[in-house]
mmCIF file of C-alpha atoms in Angstrom:
data_model
loop_
_atom_site.group_PDB
_atom_site.id
_atom_site.type_symbol
_atom_site.label_atom_id
_atom_site.label_comp_id
_atom_site.label_asym_id
_atom_site.label_seq_id
_atom_site.Cartn_x
_atom_site.Cartn_y
_atom_site.Cartn_z
ATOM 1 C CA MET M 155 93.907 3.347 66.337
ATOM 2 C CA LYS M 156 97.067 1.964 64.802
ATOM 3 C CA ILE M 157 97.186 -1.821 65.666
ATOM 4 C CA VAL M 158 100.053 -3.747 65.243
ATOM 5 C CA PHE M 159 99.797 -7.659 65.015
ATOM 6 C CA SER M 160 102.785 -10.087 65.380
ATOM 7 C CA SER M 161 103.454 -13.537 65.165
ATOM 8 C CA MET M 162 106.399 -16.169 64.827
ATOM 9 C CA THR M 163 106.750 -17.321 61.316
ATOM 10 C CA SER M 164 104.508 -19.967 61.254
ATOM 11 C CA LYS M 165 100.991 -20.092 59.194
ATOM 12 C CA THR M 166 99.558 -22.314 62.228
ATOM 13 C CA HIS M 167 100.279 -19.100 64.433
ATOM 14 C CA PHE M 168 99.131 -16.510 62.136
ATOM 15 C CA TYR M 169 96.248 -17.483 60.540
ATOM 16 C CA PRO M 170 93.806 -17.180 63.767
ATOM 17 C CA LEU M 171 95.215 -13.498 63.899
ATOM 18 C CA VAL M 172 94.017 -12.774 60.381
ATOM 19 C CA PRO M 173 89.992 -12.398 61.014
ATOM 20 C CA LEU M 174 90.374 -9.687 63.906
ATOM 21 C CA ALA M 175 93.005 -7.846 61.732
ATOM 22 C CA TRP M 176 90.523 -7.515 59.023
ATOM 23 C CA ALA M 177 87.928 -6.691 61.254
ATOM 24 C CA PHE M 178 89.894 -3.809 62.672
ATOM 25 C CA ARG M 179 90.604 -2.707 59.078
ATOM 26 C CA ALA M 180 86.899 -2.489 58.099
ATOM 27 C CA ALA M 181 86.574 -0.386 60.959
ATOM 28 C CA GLY M 182 88.594 1.906 60.062
ATOM 29 C CA HIS M 183 91.565 1.370 61.953
ATOM 30 C CA GLU M 184 95.408 1.207 60.601
ATOM 31 C CA VAL M 185 96.738 -2.259 60.981
ATOM 32 C CA ARG M 186 100.240 -3.528 60.594
ATOM 33 C CA VAL M 187 101.956 -7.178 60.958
ATOM 34 C CA VAL M 188 105.602 -6.864 62.305
ATOM 35 C CA GLY M 189 107.295 -9.918 62.419
ATOM 36 C CA SER M 190 110.474 -11.662 60.841
ATOM 37 C CA PRO M 191 110.836 -11.616 57.377
ATOM 38 C CA GLY M 192 109.374 -15.188 56.347
ATOM 39 C CA LEU M 193 106.397 -13.789 57.506
ATOM 40 C CA THR M 194 105.954 -11.068 54.601
ATOM 41 C CA GLU M 195 104.760 -13.447 52.321
ATOM 42 C CA ILE M 196 102.069 -15.162 54.459
ATOM 43 C CA THR M 197 100.812 -11.541 55.820
ATOM 44 C CA THR M 198 100.591 -9.876 52.124
ATOM 45 C CA ALA M 199 98.542 -12.902 50.821
ATOM 46 C CA ALA M 200 96.128 -12.541 53.549
ATOM 47 C CA GLY M 201 95.549 -8.516 52.411
ATOM 48 C CA LEU M 202 97.260 -7.051 55.209
ATOM 49 C CA THR M 203 100.529 -4.779 55.511
ATOM 50 C CA ALA M 204 103.585 -6.452 56.507
ATOM 51 C CA VAL M 205 106.451 -5.215 58.223
ATOM 52 C CA PRO M 206 109.713 -7.177 57.923
ATOM 53 C CA VAL M 207 111.841 -6.560 61.014
ATOM 54 C CA GLY M 208 115.075 -8.505 62.073
ATOM 55 C CA GLN M 209 116.202 -11.839 60.934
ATOM 56 C CA ASP M 210 114.439 -15.480 60.599
ATOM 57 C CA VAL M 211 115.024 -17.987 63.218
ATOM 58 C CA ASP M 212 117.666 -20.138 62.332
ATOM 59 C CA LEU M 213 116.328 -23.471 63.850
ATOM 60 C CA ALA M 214 118.135 -26.115 62.112
ATOM 61 C CA GLY M 215 121.009 -24.269 63.164
ATOM 62 C CA HIS M 216 119.482 -23.888 67.067
ATOM 63 C CA MET M 217 118.654 -27.880 66.859
ATOM 64 C CA SER M 218 122.527 -28.408 65.624
ATOM 65 C CA ALA M 219 123.723 -26.439 68.388
ATOM 66 C CA VAL M 220 121.492 -27.817 71.461
ATOM 67 C CA GLY M 221 120.928 -31.366 70.192
ATOM 68 C CA GLU M 222 117.627 -33.340 68.595
ATOM 69 C CA ASP M 223 116.909 -34.624 72.392
ATOM 70 C CA MET M 224 116.422 -31.249 73.786
ATOM 71 C CA ILE M 225 113.723 -30.045 71.132
ATOM 72 C CA LYS M 226 112.048 -33.237 71.389
ATOM 73 C CA TYR M 227 111.994 -32.743 74.795
ATOM 74 C CA VAL M 228 110.538 -29.263 74.498
ATOM 75 C CA ARG M 229 107.918 -30.417 72.240
ATOM 76 C CA SER M 230 106.587 -33.652 74.377
ATOM 77 C CA LEU M 231 106.607 -31.453 77.641
ATOM 78 C CA ASP M 232 103.046 -32.443 79.086
ATOM 79 C CA PHE M 233 100.916 -29.709 80.773
ATOM 80 C CA ALA M 234 98.228 -32.252 82.294
ATOM 81 C CA ASP M 235 96.613 -31.613 85.628
ATOM 82 C CA GLU M 236 97.917 -34.306 87.420
ATOM 83 C CA SER M 237 101.494 -33.994 85.433
ATOM 84 C CA LEU M 238 101.659 -30.439 87.026
ATOM 85 C CA ALA M 239 100.106 -30.905 90.308
ATOM 86 C CA ASN M 240 102.316 -33.597 91.531
ATOM 87 C CA ALA M 241 105.908 -31.800 89.578
ATOM 88 C CA SER M 242 108.778 -31.217 91.941
ATOM 89 C CA TRP M 243 110.318 -27.982 91.991
ATOM 90 C CA ASP M 244 113.518 -29.426 90.246
ATOM 91 C CA HIS M 245 110.958 -30.550 87.592
ATOM 92 C CA LEU M 246 108.861 -26.908 87.025
ATOM 93 C CA LEU M 247 112.462 -25.136 86.869
ATOM 94 C CA GLY M 248 113.831 -27.831 84.425
ATOM 95 C CA MET M 249 110.887 -26.946 82.068
ATOM 96 C CA GLN M 250 111.067 -22.992 82.515
ATOM 97 C CA THR M 251 114.975 -23.632 81.651
ATOM 98 C CA ALA M 252 114.291 -25.467 79.050
ATOM 99 C CA LEU M 253 111.974 -23.116 77.489
ATOM 100 C CA THR M 254 113.003 -20.039 77.771
ATOM 101 C CA PRO M 255 116.073 -20.601 75.524
ATOM 102 C CA ASN M 256 114.622 -23.285 73.104
ATOM 103 C CA LEU M 257 111.181 -22.041 72.493
ATOM 104 C CA PHE M 258 110.660 -18.216 74.039
ATOM 105 C CA ALA M 259 113.719 -16.603 73.005
ATOM 106 C CA LEU M 260 114.548 -18.571 70.207
ATOM 107 C CA MET M 261 111.057 -17.821 68.498
ATOM 108 C CA THR M 262 111.623 -14.463 69.873
ATOM 109 C CA PRO M 263 115.169 -13.556 68.598
ATOM 110 C CA ASP M 264 116.861 -10.678 69.535
ATOM 111 C CA SER M 265 116.433 -9.026 66.173
ATOM 112 C CA LEU M 266 112.929 -9.527 66.078
ATOM 113 C CA ILE M 267 112.603 -7.372 69.345
ATOM 114 C CA ASP M 268 114.623 -4.671 68.749
ATOM 115 C CA GLY M 269 112.887 -4.360 65.249
ATOM 116 C CA MET M 270 109.852 -4.330 66.864
ATOM 117 C CA VAL M 271 110.751 -1.836 69.306
ATOM 118 C CA ASP M 272 111.988 0.403 66.416
ATOM 119 C CA PHE M 273 108.913 0.114 64.392
ATOM 120 C CA CYS M 274 106.540 1.021 67.771
ATOM 121 C CA ARG M 275 108.703 3.941 68.922
ATOM 122 C CA THR M 276 108.338 5.334 65.382
ATOM 123 C CA TRP M 277 104.829 4.134 64.146
ATOM 124 C CA GLN M 278 103.271 4.865 67.578
ATOM 125 C CA PRO M 279 100.897 1.945 68.321
ATOM 126 C CA ASP M 280 97.936 2.395 70.569
ATOM 127 C CA LEU M 281 97.344 -1.339 70.774
ATOM 128 C CA LEU M 282 99.557 -4.715 69.813
ATOM 129 C CA ILE M 283 98.132 -8.284 69.386
ATOM 130 C CA TRP M 284 99.884 -11.019 69.633
ATOM 131 C CA GLU M 285 99.672 -14.552 69.598
ATOM 132 C CA PRO M 286 101.159 -16.488 72.601
ATOM 133 C CA LEU M 287 104.827 -17.542 71.639
ATOM 134 C CA THR M 288 105.802 -13.974 70.010
ATOM 135 C CA PHE M 289 107.348 -12.078 72.953
ATOM 136 C CA ALA M 290 108.271 -9.383 71.394
ATOM 137 C CA ALA M 291 104.926 -7.570 71.147
ATOM 138 C CA PRO M 292 104.276 -7.154 74.686
ATOM 139 C CA LEU M 293 108.019 -6.441 75.208
ATOM 140 C CA ALA M 294 107.480 -3.636 72.442
ATOM 141 C CA ALA M 295 104.483 -2.473 74.216
ATOM 142 C CA LYS M 296 105.811 -2.190 77.815
ATOM 143 C CA VAL M 297 109.018 0.205 76.228
ATOM 144 C CA THR M 298 106.514 2.087 74.443
ATOM 145 C CA GLY M 299 103.751 2.721 76.434
ATOM 146 C CA ALA M 300 101.211 1.039 74.178
ATOM 147 C CA ALA M 301 98.174 -1.783 75.489
ATOM 148 C CA HIS M 302 98.735 -5.220 74.429
ATOM 149 C CA ALA M 303 96.360 -8.132 73.954
ATOM 150 C CA ARG M 304 97.108 -11.876 73.843
ATOM 151 C CA LEU M 305 95.142 -13.596 71.038
ATOM 152 C CA MET M 306 94.853 -17.316 71.981
ATOM 153 C CA TRP M 307 94.541 -20.670 69.607
ATOM 154 C CA GLY M 308 94.076 -23.048 72.181
ATOM 155 C CA PRO M 309 94.472 -23.946 76.266
ATOM 156 C CA ASP M 310 96.804 -21.778 77.963
ATOM 157 C CA VAL M 311 99.238 -23.998 78.705
ATOM 158 C CA THR M 312 101.908 -21.472 79.207
ATOM 159 C CA THR M 313 100.285 -19.697 81.780
ATOM 160 C CA LYS M 314 98.975 -22.617 83.249
ATOM 161 C CA SER M 315 102.545 -24.060 83.595
ATOM 162 C CA ARG M 316 104.193 -20.765 84.523
ATOM 163 C CA ARG M 317 101.465 -20.628 87.312
ATOM 164 C CA ALA M 318 102.439 -24.185 88.722
ATOM 165 C CA PHE M 319 106.281 -22.930 88.663
ATOM 166 C CA LEU M 320 105.825 -19.541 90.932
ATOM 167 C CA ASP M 321 103.369 -21.901 93.176
ATOM 168 C CA LEU M 322 106.650 -23.720 93.956
ATOM 169 C CA HIS M 323 109.022 -20.807 93.326
ATOM 170 C CA GLY M 324 107.759 -18.622 96.576
ATOM 171 C CA GLN M 325 108.644 -21.673 98.429
ATOM 172 C CA GLN M 326 112.290 -22.005 97.903
ATOM 173 C CA GLU M 327 114.975 -19.933 99.739
ATOM 174 C CA PRO M 328 115.638 -16.237 98.452
ATOM 175 C CA GLU M 329 119.106 -17.810 96.640
ATOM 176 C CA HIS M 330 117.609 -20.710 94.853
ATOM 177 C CA ARG M 331 114.786 -18.769 93.327
ATOM 178 C CA GLU M 332 115.763 -18.847 90.067
ATOM 179 C CA ASP M 333 113.310 -17.612 87.042
ATOM 180 C CA PRO M 334 114.998 -17.907 83.476
ATOM 181 C CA PHE M 335 111.896 -16.375 82.006
ATOM 182 C CA ALA M 336 111.708 -13.363 84.365
ATOM 183 C CA GLU M 337 115.800 -13.042 84.060
ATOM 184 C CA TRP M 338 115.015 -13.096 80.408
ATOM 185 C CA VAL M 339 112.809 -10.455 80.440
ATOM 186 C CA ALA M 340 114.521 -7.985 82.618
ATOM 187 C CA TRP M 341 117.721 -8.678 80.530
ATOM 188 C CA THR M 342 115.723 -7.654 77.409
ATOM 189 C CA LEU M 343 113.955 -4.654 79.026
ATOM 190 C CA ASP M 344 117.383 -3.319 80.372
ATOM 191 C CA ARG M 345 118.647 -3.106 76.871
ATOM 192 C CA HIS M 346 115.878 -0.981 75.956
ATOM 193 C CA GLY M 347 116.298 1.310 78.714
ATOM 194 C CA VAL M 348 113.762 0.173 80.785
ATOM 195 C CA ARG M 349 113.357 -1.605 84.000
ATOM 196 C CA MET M 350 111.405 -4.687 85.020
ATOM 197 C CA GLU M 351 108.737 -3.577 87.494
ATOM 198 C CA PRO M 352 106.944 -6.078 89.924
ATOM 199 C CA GLY M 353 104.253 -8.060 87.564
ATOM 200 C CA ASP M 354 106.199 -7.226 84.405
ATOM 201 C CA ALA M 355 107.243 -10.640 84.064
ATOM 202 C CA GLU M 356 103.669 -12.238 84.336
ATOM 203 C CA GLU M 357 102.439 -9.443 82.053
ATOM 204 C CA MET M 358 104.766 -10.120 79.426
ATOM 205 C CA ALA M 359 103.881 -14.153 79.719
ATOM 206 C CA SER M 360 99.694 -13.631 79.661
ATOM 207 C CA GLY M 361 99.372 -10.039 78.175
ATOM 208 C CA GLN M 362 96.913 -7.336 79.794
ATOM 209 C CA TRP M 363 94.053 -9.042 78.570
ATOM 210 C CA ASN M 364 93.094 -11.800 76.353
ATOM 211 C CA ILE M 365 91.121 -12.695 73.345
ATOM 212 C CA ASP M 366 90.016 -15.955 72.907
ATOM 213 C CA PRO M 367 88.157 -18.179 70.527
ATOM 214 C CA VAL M 368 88.451 -21.323 72.326
ATOM 215 C CA PRO M 369 84.705 -22.348 73.368
ATOM 216 C CA ALA M 370 84.211 -20.665 77.172
ATOM 217 C CA SER M 371 83.493 -24.330 78.475
ATOM 218 C CA MET M 372 86.739 -25.192 77.289
ATOM 219 C CA ARG M 373 88.671 -22.757 78.241
ATOM 220 C CA LEU M 374 91.636 -23.039 81.184
ATOM 221 C CA ASP M 375 90.341 -21.710 84.306
ATOM 222 C CA LEU M 376 93.082 -19.171 84.820
ATOM 223 C CA GLY M 377 91.267 -15.966 86.321
ATOM 224 C CA LEU M 378 92.574 -13.784 83.639
ATOM 225 C CA PRO M 379 90.633 -10.904 81.637
ATOM 226 C CA THR M 380 89.633 -12.279 78.627
ATOM 227 C CA VAL M 381 87.248 -11.127 75.737
ATOM 228 C CA GLY M 382 85.589 -13.796 73.763
ATOM 229 C CA MET M 383 85.622 -14.005 70.370
ATOM 230 C CA ARG M 384 84.043 -16.258 67.395
ATOM 231 C CA PHE M 385 86.238 -18.476 65.552
ATOM 232 C CA VAL M 386 86.291 -17.322 62.133
ATOM 233 C CA ASP M 387 88.028 -19.839 59.743
ATOM 234 C CA TYR M 388 91.269 -18.709 57.567
ATOM 235 C CA ASN M 389 92.845 -21.047 55.818
ATOM 236 C CA GLY M 390 95.226 -18.845 53.570
ATOM 237 C CA PRO M 391 94.524 -18.205 49.610
ATOM 238 C CA ALA M 392 92.289 -20.996 48.100
ATOM 239 C CA VAL M 393 90.666 -21.832 45.402
ATOM 240 C CA VAL M 394 88.372 -24.892 45.769
ATOM 241 C CA PRO M 395 88.764 -27.923 44.029
ATOM 242 C CA ASP M 396 86.037 -29.235 41.106
ATOM 243 C CA TRP M 397 85.846 -32.786 43.261
ATOM 244 C CA LEU M 398 85.052 -30.618 46.164
ATOM 245 C CA GLN M 399 82.196 -28.641 44.209
ATOM 246 C CA LYS M 400 80.008 -31.896 44.215
ATOM 247 C CA PRO M 401 78.221 -33.300 47.112
ATOM 248 C CA PRO M 402 79.641 -36.873 48.688
ATOM 249 C CA THR M 403 78.046 -39.749 47.654
ATOM 250 C CA ARG M 404 79.109 -41.181 50.839
ATOM 251 C CA ARG M 405 80.582 -40.701 54.148
ATOM 252 C CA ARG M 406 83.520 -38.810 54.167
ATOM 253 C CA VAL M 407 86.551 -38.647 56.670
ATOM 254 C CA CYS M 408 89.561 -36.062 56.530
ATOM 255 C CA ILE M 409 92.921 -37.254 57.724
ATOM 256 C CA THR M 410 95.598 -34.467 57.700
ATOM 257 C CA LEU M 411 98.656 -33.798 59.972
ATOM 258 C CA GLY M 412 97.864 -29.870 59.521
ATOM 259 C CA VAL M 413 100.169 -27.801 57.760
ATOM 260 C CA GLY M 414 102.071 -26.523 61.183
ATOM 261 C CA ALA M 415 103.214 -30.240 61.569
ATOM 262 C CA ARG M 416 103.896 -30.826 57.654
ATOM 263 C CA ASP M 417 105.831 -27.503 57.017
ATOM 264 C CA SER M 418 108.319 -28.191 60.260
ATOM 265 C CA GLY M 419 108.319 -31.667 59.391
ATOM 266 C CA ILE M 420 106.609 -33.329 62.298
ATOM 267 C CA GLU M 421 105.457 -37.018 61.791
ATOM 268 C CA VAL M 422 103.096 -37.957 64.099
ATOM 269 C CA ILE M 423 101.945 -41.454 62.531
ATOM 270 C CA GLY M 424 103.607 -43.699 59.865
ATOM 271 C CA THR M 425 102.114 -42.470 56.527
ATOM 272 C CA GLU M 426 101.357 -45.814 55.317
ATOM 273 C CA GLU M 427 100.597 -47.407 58.181
ATOM 274 C CA LEU M 428 97.600 -44.529 58.782
ATOM 275 C CA LEU M 429 96.532 -45.179 54.995
ATOM 276 C CA GLU M 430 96.246 -48.763 55.476
ATOM 277 C CA ALA M 431 94.173 -48.505 58.816
ATOM 278 C CA VAL M 432 91.304 -47.091 56.841
ATOM 279 C CA SER M 433 91.402 -49.249 53.545
ATOM 280 C CA ASP M 434 88.526 -51.487 54.397
ATOM 281 C CA ILE M 435 86.185 -48.599 56.170
ATOM 282 C CA ASP M 436 83.208 -48.292 54.072
ATOM 283 C CA ALA M 437 83.989 -44.423 53.675
ATOM 284 C CA GLU M 438 85.456 -41.960 51.389
ATOM 285 C CA PHE M 439 88.771 -40.544 52.691
ATOM 286 C CA VAL M 440 90.505 -37.274 51.754
ATOM 287 C CA ALA M 441 93.928 -37.441 53.325
ATOM 288 C CA THR M 442 96.151 -34.312 52.751
ATOM 289 C CA LEU M 443 99.666 -35.468 52.115
ATOM 290 C CA ASP M 444 102.579 -33.727 49.655
ATOM 291 C CA ALA M 445 104.762 -35.837 47.965
ATOM 292 C CA HIS M 446 107.604 -35.991 50.229
ATOM 293 C CA GLN M 447 105.233 -37.838 52.498
ATOM 294 C CA LEU M 448 103.712 -40.001 49.904
ATOM 295 C CA GLU M 449 107.141 -41.296 49.094
ATOM 296 C CA SER M 450 106.982 -44.333 51.639
ATOM 297 C CA VAL M 451 103.600 -45.193 50.511
ATOM 298 C CA ALA M 452 103.332 -48.167 48.267
ATOM 299 C CA ARG M 453 99.550 -48.122 47.579
ATOM 300 C CA VAL M 454 96.977 -45.700 48.344
ATOM 301 C CA PRO M 455 94.052 -47.606 49.081
ATOM 302 C CA ASP M 456 91.204 -47.201 46.643
ATOM 303 C CA ASN M 457 88.992 -45.451 49.192
ATOM 304 C CA VAL M 458 91.435 -42.572 49.465
ATOM 305 C CA ARG M 459 92.315 -39.432 47.647
ATOM 306 C CA THR M 460 95.443 -38.119 48.201
ATOM 307 C CA VAL M 461 95.860 -34.081 48.108
ATOM 308 C CA ASP M 462 98.145 -31.728 48.748
ATOM 309 C CA PHE M 463 96.441 -29.291 50.037
ATOM 310 C CA VAL M 464 92.510 -28.375 50.378
ATOM 311 C CA PRO M 465 91.052 -25.583 52.211
ATOM 312 C CA MET M 466 90.052 -26.767 55.297
ATOM 313 C CA HIS M 467 87.029 -24.541 55.768
ATOM 314 C CA ALA M 468 85.444 -25.750 52.367
ATOM 315 C CA LEU M 469 86.508 -29.553 53.285
ATOM 316 C CA LEU M 470 85.031 -30.032 56.663
ATOM 317 C CA PRO M 471 81.763 -28.853 56.387
ATOM 318 C CA THR M 472 81.538 -32.014 53.737
ATOM 319 C CA CYS M 473 82.952 -34.626 56.075
ATOM 320 C CA ASP M 474 81.362 -36.700 58.615
ATOM 321 C CA ALA M 475 84.768 -36.907 60.733
ATOM 322 C CA VAL M 476 88.380 -35.543 60.627
ATOM 323 C CA ALA M 477 91.393 -37.206 62.296
ATOM 324 C CA HIS M 478 94.200 -34.911 62.630
ATOM 325 C CA HIS M 479 97.395 -34.429 64.545
ATOM 326 C CA GLY M 480 95.389 -32.347 67.453
ATOM 327 C CA GLY M 481 96.697 -28.656 66.308
ATOM 328 C CA PRO M 482 94.667 -25.481 66.853
ATOM 329 C CA GLY M 483 94.020 -24.996 63.114
ATOM 330 C CA THR M 484 92.234 -27.910 62.197
ATOM 331 C CA TRP M 485 90.556 -28.369 65.776
ATOM 332 C CA HIS M 486 88.975 -25.016 65.313
ATOM 333 C CA THR M 487 87.512 -25.288 61.852
ATOM 334 C CA ALA M 488 86.287 -28.736 62.373
ATOM 335 C CA ALA M 489 84.540 -27.825 65.856
ATOM 336 C CA VAL M 490 82.788 -24.685 64.184
ATOM 337 C CA HIS M 491 81.163 -26.924 61.447
ATOM 338 C CA GLY M 492 80.204 -29.566 63.976
ATOM 339 C CA VAL M 493 82.761 -32.059 62.856
ATOM 340 C CA PRO M 494 83.420 -35.174 65.270
ATOM 341 C CA GLN M 495 87.248 -35.487 65.648
ATOM 342 C CA VAL M 496 89.927 -37.749 66.149
ATOM 343 C CA LEU M 497 92.942 -36.034 67.682
ATOM 344 C CA ILE M 498 96.640 -37.727 67.797
ATOM 345 C CA THR M 499 97.962 -35.818 70.692
ATOM 346 C CA HIS M 500 101.992 -35.283 70.381
ATOM 347 C CA GLY M 501 102.936 -32.522 73.086
ATOM 348 C CA TRP M 502 102.709 -29.170 74.066
ATOM 349 C CA ASP M 503 99.081 -28.126 73.908
ATOM 350 C CA THR M 504 97.443 -30.996 72.239
ATOM 351 C CA GLY M 505 97.325 -33.148 75.444
ATOM 352 C CA GLU M 506 94.906 -30.500 76.947
ATOM 353 C CA ARG M 507 93.176 -30.018 73.794
ATOM 354 C CA GLY M 508 92.700 -33.940 73.957
ATOM 355 C CA ARG M 509 91.152 -34.165 77.176
ATOM 356 C CA LEU M 510 88.663 -31.034 76.938
ATOM 357 C CA SER M 511 87.458 -32.402 73.749
ATOM 358 C CA GLU M 512 86.761 -35.882 75.381
ATOM 359 C CA GLU M 513 85.118 -34.213 77.937
ATOM 360 C CA ALA M 514 82.795 -32.529 75.423
ATOM 361 C CA GLY M 515 81.819 -35.380 73.567
ATOM 362 C CA MET M 516 83.143 -33.946 70.518
ATOM 363 C CA ALA M 517 85.884 -36.411 70.052
ATOM 364 C CA VAL M 518 88.471 -39.388 70.834
ATOM 365 C CA SER M 519 91.941 -38.792 72.190
ATOM 366 C CA LEU M 520 94.724 -40.598 70.906
ATOM 367 C CA PRO M 521 98.094 -40.032 72.491
ATOM 368 C CA VAL M 522 100.734 -40.767 69.628
ATOM 369 C CA GLU M 523 102.930 -43.037 72.011
ATOM 370 C CA GLU M 524 99.717 -45.262 72.206
ATOM 371 C CA LEU M 525 98.666 -45.188 68.577
ATOM 372 C CA THR M 526 98.196 -48.390 66.965
ATOM 373 C CA VAL M 527 97.091 -49.013 63.226
ATOM 374 C CA GLU M 528 94.051 -51.032 65.408
ATOM 375 C CA ARG M 529 93.188 -47.952 67.521
ATOM 376 C CA PHE M 530 93.465 -45.278 65.020
ATOM 377 C CA ARG M 531 91.035 -47.460 62.760
ATOM 378 C CA GLU M 532 88.755 -48.364 65.943
ATOM 379 C CA SER M 533 88.488 -44.290 67.132
ATOM 380 C CA ILE M 534 87.659 -43.583 63.409
ATOM 381 C CA VAL M 535 84.775 -45.987 63.392
ATOM 382 C CA ARG M 536 83.466 -44.749 66.838
ATOM 383 C CA VAL M 537 83.199 -41.249 65.653
ATOM 384 C CA LEU M 538 81.613 -42.289 62.533
ATOM 385 C CA GLU M 539 78.942 -44.730 64.069
ATOM 386 C CA ASP M 540 78.201 -43.645 67.642
ATOM 387 C CA PRO M 541 75.545 -40.400 66.922
ATOM 388 C CA ALA M 542 76.699 -39.019 70.473
ATOM 389 C CA PHE M 543 80.010 -37.943 68.821
ATOM 390 C CA ARG M 544 78.044 -35.679 66.406
ATOM 391 C CA ALA M 545 75.585 -34.689 69.199
ATOM 392 C CA GLY M 546 78.582 -33.408 71.317
ATOM 393 C CA ALA M 547 80.589 -31.479 68.057
ATOM 394 C CA ALA M 548 76.684 -29.643 67.234
ATOM 395 C CA LYS M 549 76.888 -28.447 70.962
ATOM 396 C CA VAL M 550 79.916 -27.240 70.819
ATOM 397 C CA ARG M 551 79.281 -25.684 67.517
ATOM 398 C CA GLU M 552 76.186 -23.776 68.888
ATOM 399 C CA GLU M 553 79.032 -22.279 71.600
ATOM 400 C CA ILE M 554 81.293 -21.205 69.378
ATOM 401 C CA LEU M 555 78.871 -19.583 67.206
ATOM 402 C CA SER M 556 77.210 -17.634 70.250
ATOM 403 C CA GLU M 557 80.563 -15.852 70.646
ATOM 404 C CA PRO M 558 80.613 -12.392 69.117
ATOM 405 C CA ALA M 559 82.027 -12.036 66.027
ATOM 406 C CA PRO M 560 85.346 -10.148 65.633
ATOM 407 C CA THR M 561 83.668 -7.102 64.380
ATOM 408 C CA GLU M 562 81.157 -7.355 67.250
ATOM 409 C CA ILE M 563 84.286 -7.005 69.600
ATOM 410 C CA ILE M 564 86.159 -3.833 67.891
ATOM 411 C CA PRO M 565 84.113 -1.089 70.502
ATOM 412 C CA VAL M 566 84.798 -3.434 73.319
ATOM 413 C CA LEU M 567 89.080 -3.533 72.427
ATOM 414 C CA GLU M 568 88.680 0.040 71.755
ATOM 415 C CA ARG M 569 87.450 0.793 75.122
ATOM 416 C CA MET M 570 90.079 -1.322 76.765
ATOM 417 C CA THR M 571 92.804 0.284 74.892
ATOM 418 C CA ALA M 572 91.440 3.891 75.673
ATOM 419 C CA ALA M 573 91.585 2.292 79.403
ATOM 420 C CA ARG M 574 95.055 1.093 79.308
ATOM 421 C CA LYS M 575 96.265 4.163 77.945
ATOM 422 C CA ALA M 576 94.377 6.623 80.187
#
């Protein structure tokens, strides 16, 4: 088969695709990674073949045009059950109105869609696999008749929020049934000579099926066709430093804001306050902080080692706990190694990830707006001292390892693709 993988230009979003892409190649299939030019180097560094199309997103220009308040609103949206269940039509319509141009269409610009369609018309892939915010892939699949599947990296908050929106959408008078996402999909398909049919918008939003490395007990129950897959940690090209090759002499805790948060300039806690909070805890702390993040730090505590980058799949197995920004890469890597976690949640899917992690008994979840030095320190001490967190993390690890490896689901995906194209 010919398979296209697609991601927005983000290591955090691209890395979860890599093990499955490798698995397809190992099984003898042809693989191309189609994305904006900024994804090319990240792709080739993973040993995969890149097809750059379109133009990179001018995020700074967009933020300047729409204003910082709009970007902050989109980043901080709350997808908790009670928030959506009690939301008004105006609120849910406002969410879709904000998300469509300021996230969905922004990260899937016309140039990417057009380039993806042109490539697929020429190369004729059988299957397109996409991460949840790269809608160019399902749109191109619709135009060219290919099958397509979403590869998840966390709780499916986009489908969850859209379901809540559609529940109230059907209750509105016909003249008030606005649907910004469906309108964008229809307009985009029309540009490529394809008429949107009933159900197309939801297929573009959620995929024909999902490939999901999230533990089954922690997936949102949305009734979507799903193929479970074991999470395999990939953190990019990496070298294990000398100090990490030696076993720790005391308890070790990782503190990280994650590559995605750092690269986008998102700071969820003041760096100096973060380090000061752990200065008197009897443990070795490894903090992934770059030079910019350390500029405001007058003193690094004696029990803290700062590093610009360290491969999480090499570091976390040596740790007794990890405190992080709630992102999917760090969460999954810690989970597959059975490491208790402290999550600093700050919008999008991090709140749901934190809630589900607490319910599984593997973590403490701290909303960033409630974060203090005292609570941060207290949470780390809790996950270090209470054996229940390690037991909860071990149970989640067992569940992850019980899922089939990427190589083992290739025959399933081959059959599903053939059935879709039949």
